[in-house]
Amino acid sequence: RNLQIIINMISKLFPRAKIVLATTTTMNPSGQVGVNPRTNGEIFRYNEIAKAVASKNNIPVNDLFAITKEWDSSYYKDYCHFNDGANTVLGQAVATLLKSYL
C-alpha cells in the first residue's frame, strides 16, 4: 500500500518522470545480527511484493537483491553495509540501468 502511494505521488508531482524500482539488497549471511535484525527471507518477500506493485504500474525493476543473494560475508563491512568493491558492482548495475533511460 505504501509503495503504491509513493508511486502515485511521484507520478502526480513529476508526470514526465521515469520511475525505476531498485530492490532491497541482502543482509550479511554471516549470521551476525546487527542493529537491523532483518533476514534475507523477509527482504526477499518484501521485494517480491514491491516487484508485483512495480509490474502493475509498468515500472522497471533493478533487482539488486538478485545480484547480492549469492554474495558471502567478504562483500560486507558489517551486518548490512557493503564494502567498496561490492558498492562498485552495485553502482555499475544502477548506472547501467539508468543510462538506458537517458
GROMACS .gro file of C-alpha atoms in nm:
model
  102
    1ARG     CA    1   0.000   0.000   0.000
    2ASN     CA    2   0.274   0.247   0.094
    3LEU     CA    3   0.467   0.182  -0.226
    4GLN     CA    4   0.155   0.245  -0.435
    5ILE     CA    5   0.100   0.575  -0.251
    6ILE     CA    6   0.461   0.677  -0.324
    7ILE     CA    7   0.425   0.585  -0.692
    8ASN     CA    8   0.101   0.783  -0.717
    9MET     CA    9   0.260   1.087  -0.554
   10ILE     CA   10   0.570   1.082  -0.774
   11SER     CA   11   0.352   1.039  -1.083
   12LYS     CA   12   0.135   1.333  -0.980
   13LEU     CA   13   0.419   1.567  -0.887
   14PHE     CA   14   0.650   1.466  -1.172
   15PRO     CA   15   0.428   1.341  -1.456
   16ARG     CA   16   0.716   1.306  -1.706
   17ALA     CA   17   0.949   1.125  -1.464
   18LYS     CA   18   1.055   0.769  -1.539
   19ILE     CA   19   1.022   0.570  -1.217
   20VAL     CA   20   1.254   0.275  -1.159
   21LEU     CA   21   1.233   0.044  -0.859
   22ALA     CA   22   1.553  -0.092  -0.706
   23THR     CA   23   1.503  -0.390  -0.479
   24THR     CA   24   1.647  -0.402  -0.130
   25THR     CA   25   1.979  -0.583  -0.110
   26THR     CA   26   2.066  -0.876   0.113
   27MET     CA   27   2.200  -0.872   0.466
   28ASN     CA   28   2.534  -1.026   0.555
   29PRO     CA   29   2.486  -1.403   0.560
   30SER     CA   30   2.749  -1.445   0.834
   31GLY     CA   31   2.478  -1.480   1.096
   32GLN     CA   32   2.599  -1.171   1.282
   33VAL     CA   33   2.294  -0.976   1.398
   34GLY     CA   34   2.328  -0.601   1.391
   35VAL     CA   35   2.100  -0.314   1.482
   36ASN     CA   36   1.865  -0.414   1.199
   37PRO     CA   37   1.764  -0.776   1.261
   38ARG     CA   38   1.608  -0.827   0.915
   39THR     CA   39   1.661  -1.159   0.747
   40ASN     CA   40   1.719  -1.227   0.380
   41GLY     CA   41   1.394  -1.424   0.377
   42GLU     CA   42   1.199  -1.119   0.495
   43ILE     CA   43   1.375  -0.897   0.244
   44PHE     CA   44   1.303  -1.144  -0.037
   45ARG     CA   45   0.930  -1.146   0.047
   46TYR     CA   46   0.921  -0.765   0.071
   47ASN     CA   47   1.095  -0.738  -0.267
   48GLU     CA   48   0.850  -0.982  -0.430
   49ILE     CA   49   0.558  -0.765  -0.318
   50ALA     CA   50   0.736  -0.448  -0.434
   51LYS     CA   51   0.811  -0.606  -0.774
   52ALA     CA   52   0.443  -0.700  -0.812
   53VAL     CA   53   0.341  -0.340  -0.741
   54ALA     CA   54   0.602  -0.216  -0.989
   55SER     CA   55   0.477  -0.458  -1.253
   56LYS     CA   56   0.117  -0.344  -1.200
   57ASN     CA   57   0.236   0.012  -1.266
   58ASN     CA   58   0.464  -0.076  -1.562
   59ILE     CA   59   0.770   0.027  -1.363
   60PRO     CA   60   1.102  -0.141  -1.447
   61VAL     CA   61   1.287  -0.314  -1.165
   62ASN     CA   62   1.660  -0.311  -1.098
   63ASP     CA   63   1.686  -0.634  -0.900
   64LEU     CA   64   1.981  -0.563  -0.671
   65PHE     CA   65   1.874  -0.846  -0.439
   66ALA     CA   66   1.935  -1.092  -0.723
   67ILE     CA   67   2.286  -0.954  -0.766
   68THR     CA   68   2.371  -0.984  -0.396
   69LYS     CA   69   2.188  -1.304  -0.297
   70GLU     CA   70   2.489  -1.530  -0.357
   71TRP     CA   71   2.745  -1.296  -0.201
   72ASP     CA   72   2.930  -1.419   0.107
   73SER     CA   73   3.038  -1.216   0.408
   74SER     CA   74   3.353  -1.092   0.230
   75TYR     CA   75   3.136  -0.837   0.043
   76TYR     CA   76   3.021  -0.667   0.365
   77LYS     CA   77   3.171  -0.417   0.612
   78ASP     CA   78   2.921  -0.517   0.877
   79TYR     CA   79   2.578  -0.680   0.902
   80CYS     CA   80   2.415  -0.469   0.631
   81HIS     CA   81   2.672  -0.235   0.469
   82PHE     CA   82   2.877  -0.338   0.170
   83ASN     CA   83   3.248  -0.280   0.123
   84ASP     CA   84   3.390  -0.058  -0.152
   85GLY     CA   85   3.424  -0.340  -0.405
   86ALA     CA   86   3.066  -0.450  -0.358
   87ASN     CA   87   2.944  -0.090  -0.380
   88THR     CA   88   3.128  -0.055  -0.711
   89VAL     CA   89   2.948  -0.360  -0.854
   90LEU     CA   90   2.611  -0.233  -0.733
   91GLY     CA   91   2.683   0.119  -0.857
   92GLN     CA   92   2.762  -0.015  -1.202
   93ALA     CA   93   2.435  -0.210  -1.206
   94VAL     CA   94   2.240   0.103  -1.113
   95ALA     CA   95   2.425   0.322  -1.364
   96THR     CA   96   2.380   0.071  -1.646
   97LEU     CA   97   2.004   0.056  -1.598
   98LEU     CA   98   1.961   0.431  -1.554
   99LYS     CA   99   2.178   0.503  -1.856
  100SER     CA  100   1.930   0.310  -2.071
  101TYR     CA  101   1.664   0.568  -1.978
  102LEU     CA  102   1.870   0.878  -2.058
   0.00000   0.00000   0.00000
